[in-house]
PDB file of C-alpha atoms in Angstrom:
ATOM      1  CA  UNK A 204     138.675-225.501 -94.910  1.00 47.00           C
ATOM      2  CA  UNK A 205     138.326-221.994 -93.512  1.00 55.00           C
ATOM      3  CA  UNK A 206     141.295-220.224 -95.031  1.00 74.00           C
ATOM      4  CA  UNK A 207     143.747-222.998 -94.173  1.00 83.00           C
ATOM      5  CA  UNK A 208     142.598-223.438 -90.544  1.00 83.00           C
ATOM      6  CA  UNK A 209     142.035-227.067 -89.647  1.00 90.00           C
ATOM      7  CA  UNK A 210     139.522-228.404 -87.131  1.00 90.00           C
ATOM      8  CA  UNK A 211     142.338-229.175 -84.678  1.00 91.00           C
ATOM      9  CA  UNK A 212     143.542-225.583 -84.704  1.00 93.00           C
ATOM     10  CA  UNK A 213     139.996-224.374 -84.047  1.00 91.00           C
ATOM     11  CA  UNK A 214     139.652-226.813 -81.139  1.00 91.00           C
ATOM     12  CA  UNK A 215     142.931-225.629 -79.626  1.00 93.00           C
ATOM     13  CA  UNK A 216     141.845-221.982 -79.897  1.00 92.00           C
ATOM     14  CA  UNK A 217     138.456-222.859 -78.367  1.00 89.00           C
ATOM     15  CA  UNK A 218     140.196-224.662 -75.494  1.00 91.00           C
ATOM     16  CA  UNK A 219     142.426-221.654 -74.798  1.00 92.00           C
ATOM     17  CA  UNK A 220     139.419-219.336 -74.824  1.00 89.00           C
ATOM     18  CA  UNK A 221     137.581-221.587 -72.356  1.00 88.00           C
ATOM     19  CA  UNK A 222     140.642-221.654 -70.087  1.00 90.00           C
ATOM     20  CA  UNK A 223     141.001-217.870 -70.161  1.00 90.00           C
ATOM     21  CA  UNK A 224     137.376-216.827 -69.782  1.00 87.00           C
ATOM     22  CA  UNK A 225     135.702-219.861 -68.242  1.00 89.00           C
ATOM     23  CA  UNK A 226     132.500-221.541 -69.321  1.00 85.00           C
ATOM     24  CA  UNK A 227     130.218-219.409 -67.158  1.00 87.00           C
ATOM     25  CA  UNK A 228     131.416-216.137 -68.670  1.00 88.00           C
ATOM     26  CA  UNK A 229     131.163-217.562 -72.201  1.00 85.00           C
ATOM     27  CA  UNK A 230     127.617-218.750 -71.465  1.00 88.00           C
ATOM     28  CA  UNK A 231     126.695-215.246 -70.256  1.00 90.00           C
ATOM     29  CA  UNK A 232     128.196-213.681 -73.389  1.00 88.00           C
ATOM     30  CA  UNK A 233     126.254-216.133 -75.572  1.00 88.00           C
ATOM     31  CA  UNK A 234     123.022-215.391 -73.708  1.00 91.00           C
ATOM     32  CA  UNK A 235     123.548-211.638 -74.018  1.00 92.00           C
ATOM     33  CA  UNK A 236     124.367-211.923 -77.714  1.00 91.00           C
ATOM     34  CA  UNK A 237     121.319-214.105 -78.343  1.00 93.00           C
ATOM     35  CA  UNK A 238     119.084-211.651 -76.474  1.00 92.00           C
ATOM     36  CA  UNK A 239     120.466-208.747 -78.483  1.00 93.00           C
ATOM     37  CA  UNK A 240     119.827-210.521 -81.790  1.00 93.00           C
ATOM     38  CA  UNK A 241     116.322-211.489 -80.659  1.00 94.00           C
ATOM     39  CA  UNK A 242     115.574-207.898 -79.619  1.00 92.00           C
ATOM     40  CA  UNK A 243     116.890-206.587 -82.933  1.00 92.00           C
ATOM     41  CA  UNK A 244     114.703-208.967 -84.922  1.00 92.00           C
ATOM     42  CA  UNK A 245     111.674-208.038 -82.813  1.00 91.00           C
ATOM     43  CA  UNK A 246     112.293-204.319 -83.349  1.00 89.00           C
ATOM     44  CA  UNK A 247     112.662-204.814 -87.100  1.00 88.00           C
ATOM     45  CA  UNK A 248     109.385-206.760 -87.277  1.00 87.00           C
ATOM     46  CA  UNK A 249     107.566-204.089 -85.241  1.00 83.00           C
ATOM     47  CA  UNK A 250     108.943-201.357 -87.503  1.00 77.00           C
ATOM     48  CA  UNK A 251     107.724-203.152 -90.635  1.00 76.00           C
ATOM     49  CA  UNK A 252     104.259-203.631 -89.109  1.00 76.00           C
ATOM     50  CA  UNK A 253     104.177-199.999 -88.002  1.00 65.00           C
ATOM     51  CA  UNK A 254     104.943-198.779 -91.517  1.00 61.00           C
ATOM     52  CA  UNK A 255     102.028-200.742 -92.940  1.00 59.00           C
ATOM     53  CA  UNK A 256      99.511-199.442 -90.386  1.00 56.00           C
ATOM     54  CA  UNK A 257     100.341-195.749 -90.398  1.00 55.00           C
ATOM     55  CA  UNK A 258      99.933-194.037 -93.725  1.00 59.00           C
ATOM     56  CA  UNK A 259      99.696-190.508 -92.310  1.00 64.00           C
ATOM     57  CA  UNK A 260     101.126-187.684 -94.394  1.00 68.00           C
ATOM     58  CA  UNK A 261     104.312-186.113 -93.177  1.00 70.00           C
ATOM     59  CA  UNK A 262     104.290-182.601 -91.745  1.00 74.00           C
ATOM     60  CA  UNK A 263     104.745-179.829 -94.265  1.00 73.00           C
ATOM     61  CA  UNK A 264     107.028-176.867 -93.799  1.00 68.00           C
ATOM     62  CA  UNK A 265     105.774-173.525 -94.992  1.00 69.00           C
ATOM     63  CA  UNK A 266     108.076-170.694 -95.981  1.00 68.00           C
ATOM     64  CA  UNK A 267     105.421-168.020 -95.775  1.00 71.00           C
ATOM     65  CA  UNK A 268     106.878-166.396 -92.652  1.00 66.00           C
ATOM     66  CA  UNK A 269     109.157-163.456 -93.346  1.00 68.00           C
ATOM     67  CA  UNK A 270     112.518-164.039 -91.678  1.00 71.00           C
ATOM     68  CA  UNK A 271     115.403-161.702 -91.120  1.00 73.00           C
ATOM     69  CA  UNK A 272     118.695-162.566 -92.752  1.00 75.00           C
ATOM     70  CA  UNK A 273     121.858-160.803 -91.675  1.00 76.00           C
ATOM     71  CA  UNK A 274     124.974-160.736 -93.819  1.00 80.00           C
ATOM     72  CA  UNK A 275     128.021-160.329 -91.565  1.00 82.00           C
ATOM     73  CA  UNK A 276     131.748-160.806 -91.756  1.00 85.00           C
ATOM     74  CA  UNK A 277     133.715-162.154 -88.784  1.00 82.00           C
ATOM     75  CA  UNK A 278     136.715-160.086 -87.677  1.00 83.00           C
ATOM     76  CA  UNK A 279     139.114-160.423 -84.769  1.00 80.00           C
ATOM     77  CA  UNK A 280     139.542-157.747 -82.192  1.00 79.00           C
ATOM     78  CA  UNK A 281     142.952-156.022 -82.371  1.00 76.00           C
ATOM     79  CA  UNK A 282     144.034-157.220 -78.891  1.00 74.00           C
ATOM     80  CA  UNK A 283     143.251-160.852 -79.790  1.00 60.00           C
ATOM     81  CA  UNK A 284     145.388-160.623 -82.914  1.00 58.00           C
ATOM     82  CA  UNK A 285     148.392-159.402 -80.899  1.00 61.00           C
ATOM     83  CA  UNK A 286     148.010-162.187 -78.284  1.00 62.00           C
ATOM     84  CA  UNK A 287     148.085-164.908 -80.951  1.00 63.00           C
ATOM     85  CA  UNK A 288     151.380-163.706 -82.473  1.00 58.00           C
TER      86      UNK A 288
END
């Protein structure tokens, strides 16, 4: 079976889980999980459809603007060096 776990062991574990959490809480967790999976599938389908419809070119970045570049070296102030020692 599943890695040496028999059906009876699974039933015992399931029974303990039902005793600890209760059927109502487990039903809510199952509903939430099902809704999350459904929402994920819906989003994936919408994304695939969106990719097919929009074939717009991506924005281009131009490097024509002159920018200033500063070459600096970081140094500590003398009083900060003494405080750290």
